Amino acid sequence: MSIQILMPALSPTMTQGKLTKWHVAVGDAVKSGQVMAEIETDKATMEVEAVDEGIIAKLLVTAGTPDVPVNTPIALLAEEGEDVAIVAAEAPTAVCTPQADASLTPYCIPAAPAAPVTSAPALPSYDGPTSTVTVREALRDAMAEEMRRDKDVFLMGEEVAQYQGAYKVSQGLLDEFGPKRIMDTPITEHGFAGIGVGAAFLGLKPIVEFMTFNFSMQAIDQIINSAAKTLYMSGGQMGCPIVFRGPNGAASRVGAQHSQCFASWYAHCPGLKVVSPYDAASAKGLLKAAIRDPNPVIFLEHELMYGRSFEVPTDPDFVIPIGKARIVREGTDVTITAFSIMVGKALEAAEILASEGIQAEVIDLMTIRPLDTQTIVESVMKTNRIVSVEEGWPFAGVGSEISAVVMEQAFDYLDAPVHRVASVDVPLPYAANLEQLALPQVEHIVNAVKAVTYR
Amino acid sequence: MANTHNSKISLDTLYTFYRQMLLIRRFEEKAGQLYGMGLIAGFCHLYIGQEAVVVGMQAASKPEVDTVITSYRDHGHMLACGMEANGVMAELTGRIDGYSKGKGGSMHMFSREKNFFGGHGIVGAQISIGAGMGLAHQYKGDGGVCMAYMGDGASNQGQVYEAFNIAALWKLPVVFIIENNMYGMGTSVARACAGPGLSHRGDGYGIPGFEVDGMDVLAVKEAGEKALEHARSGKGPVLLEIKTYRYRGHSMSDPAKYRDKEEVDQMRDNADPIERVRRHILAQKGTEAKLKEIEADIKSIVNTSAEFAQTSPLPDPSELYTDVLI
Ligand SMILES: Cc1ncc(C[n+]2csc(CCOP(=O)(O)OP(=O)(O)O)c2C)c(N)n1
Ligand SMILES: [Mg+2]
């Protein structure tokens, strides 16, 4: 059998090139490694080396031919013992026949299949006993219960052990679980996030606390490039059961570098789950789910919620599934979506609106990724109007995503454009009055609802 | 520690140090008070106890050309750089006459005029930036050196070492200063930092490192002069580990239970940097009367700044949208 020499791709982006020169002629014997031809692309001139040995039987493309597509046969080589003349008479056959216009796409790429649709899990119903606890305690209890349940769960971060947590979330955990499982780290976010990821690759279930999520920016490479992508890159072998948690968003007068919402940053990335609870029960139920989840979960808390008290189920098996939103107030006239501290503001706004005859339905998203689009869309089908509320910036925010989803899935039901309430598009200022102006307030939500209900 | 350098220092210089350190001390005490009254909010990290570090370094430097960058514990650095107490205090209260028009707050103040480049809230980030400022000094050939300050806790951050490597490789005119006040928040150096000591943290890059008594302004000045001279002459960066102590909690909300009161009292009573200078002054036949005069003057500056910071108006709402882009 003769050997076809093909136009090689000399870089990952090369689709065609000019065959500028032949260094061999018919009848020449070639050895592997010998330079046979010269090719010019828009980026460089390169030499084509022989891979196989034999005698040149025919040159199929003459020197000087431009735009020769990658994979076109350019010469025929007779192997040892073959008759050069017979080989030369063979018709070349393309090894791989790509689609008609090979110069445009060298690879045969089929259209991506639609992503599988997974419907959101159901919320658990609970009518057992409850107790009144703060969000701070609920988070601590969730960690403690899961650590009792599973010895592979441990907590690591700055000031989590001896200091009992910079915001006292890990109060008492060192006493109960000891320094092997409650670890103080130096101020080295990138390093300890990576260490958490490595431990998770070997099957441990780290909870990594960021003193605040602002400092997760030091570690974001490990979170996204290592924690989020490795399962995929390893074809499903290397799961990363890790929770990154800590306070997110604006606290109070701590300035631009310490006040930022990371919901849309992390929600952008496939391979992560992103959770951001509002009250103590959801904080507890969702943190337990996050710790049990085999995937990396970003768990966004809110400093200003830590001290607020709510009723929480006492059952240690009370777990709220990730990926499900809940309707915290039913209404018929407009849907308001919110998460974290903004749920409280949305509820306040709904109260004011009710007194003016507008019945708002308030959805606590609880999970940002995977977003429970079903709950949102069903609500919009009922109310025909929607306002999204978030503490982050508006550009490419969670509200932008909700707006797109509603457009795609409930366009015909909308009676008004989607309205987004978000932080003003500036770094958060320190001055008391400016900070107040920059963050979403109840009145902004009320006004947005009035805009979409044309009141 | 014996002070062999005392004799070389003039009485006038000692008075100046006393004045500068006392200004920082009293300013910080006032800031703490205003915080307690709710006039200052958010994070506020006081420099009390560490005054000799920045005053000694500034005395060793050429403030017209040298630049300074530090963390959020920055009020002392700003005052030592010659920034006005009024403007710093007004920034702390978030008013329009503050150095950042009230938009930065305690952790984020700057003055190009005084070569002070912040005021950074992210632990360790200022060190890479400081190396970049060194690059600019070298590039422009302006003869300046960047003094880049960090805490002991910050000295563990990865980017600090990336900056060390480049600064040594390119012989950047930078003096890296670790203000080792023994704690990063509630974590003592012993619980956070491996190795033979922080002055050795540049060893792997060939950066000369020195341990300095940071409770002695004269020792700081002397070490600072040598380090700045080395960096200025094109030999590359120097690392100073300046041992100091903060008397107050990490920030206003820190109960500081991780250390006992005796430890604080011990430092305050036996190592106070301001007391030390005061003793030098009296030993050199300085007068109580002159010290009193300085104290009265500082008191008036600080009280004026507090007054100013309360009467300066809030920024106009239109300021919300300014300065995002040029
Ligand atoms: C990247 C980052 N991580 C965590 C924090 C929270 N934090 C602020 S100051 C601090 C301690 C720093 O200690 P040190 O460097 O010794 O400086 P000191 O406060 O003692 O001056 C921590 C952990 C932060 N601001 N930035
Ligand atoms: Mg420190």
mmCIF file of C-alpha atoms and ligand atoms in Angstrom, chain B residues 50 72-73 151-154 179-185 187 189 246, ligand 2:
data_model
loop_
_atom_site.group_PDB
_atom_site.id
_atom_site.type_symbol
_atom_site.label_atom_id
_atom_site.label_comp_id
_atom_site.label_asym_id
_atom_site.label_seq_id
_atom_site.Cartn_x
_atom_site.Cartn_y
_atom_site.Cartn_z
ATOM 1 C CA GLN B 50 3.888 51.043 67.025
ATOM 2 C CA TYR B 72 -5.236 49.169 56.709
ATOM 3 C CA ARG B 73 -3.361 50.054 59.933
ATOM 4 C CA GLY B 151 2.263 42.950 59.268
ATOM 5 C CA ASP B 152 3.648 39.675 60.564
ATOM 6 C CA GLY B 153 0.460 37.977 59.453
ATOM 7 C CA ALA B 154 0.783 39.407 55.967
ATOM 8 C CA GLU B 179 5.938 45.400 61.424
ATOM 9 C CA ASN B 180 6.015 42.392 63.693
ATOM 10 C CA ASN B 181 3.567 43.336 66.440
ATOM 11 C CA MET B 182 3.451 39.683 67.514
ATOM 12 C CA TYR B 183 -0.124 39.035 66.377
ATOM 13 C CA GLY B 184 -2.120 38.848 63.186
ATOM 14 C CA MET B 185 -5.536 39.435 64.648
ATOM 15 C CA THR B 187 -3.030 34.518 66.009
ATOM 16 C CA VAL B 189 3.477 34.728 65.257
ATOM 17 C CA ARG B 246 0.118 47.002 69.435
HETATM 18 MG MG MG C 2 0.575 41.775 63.274
#
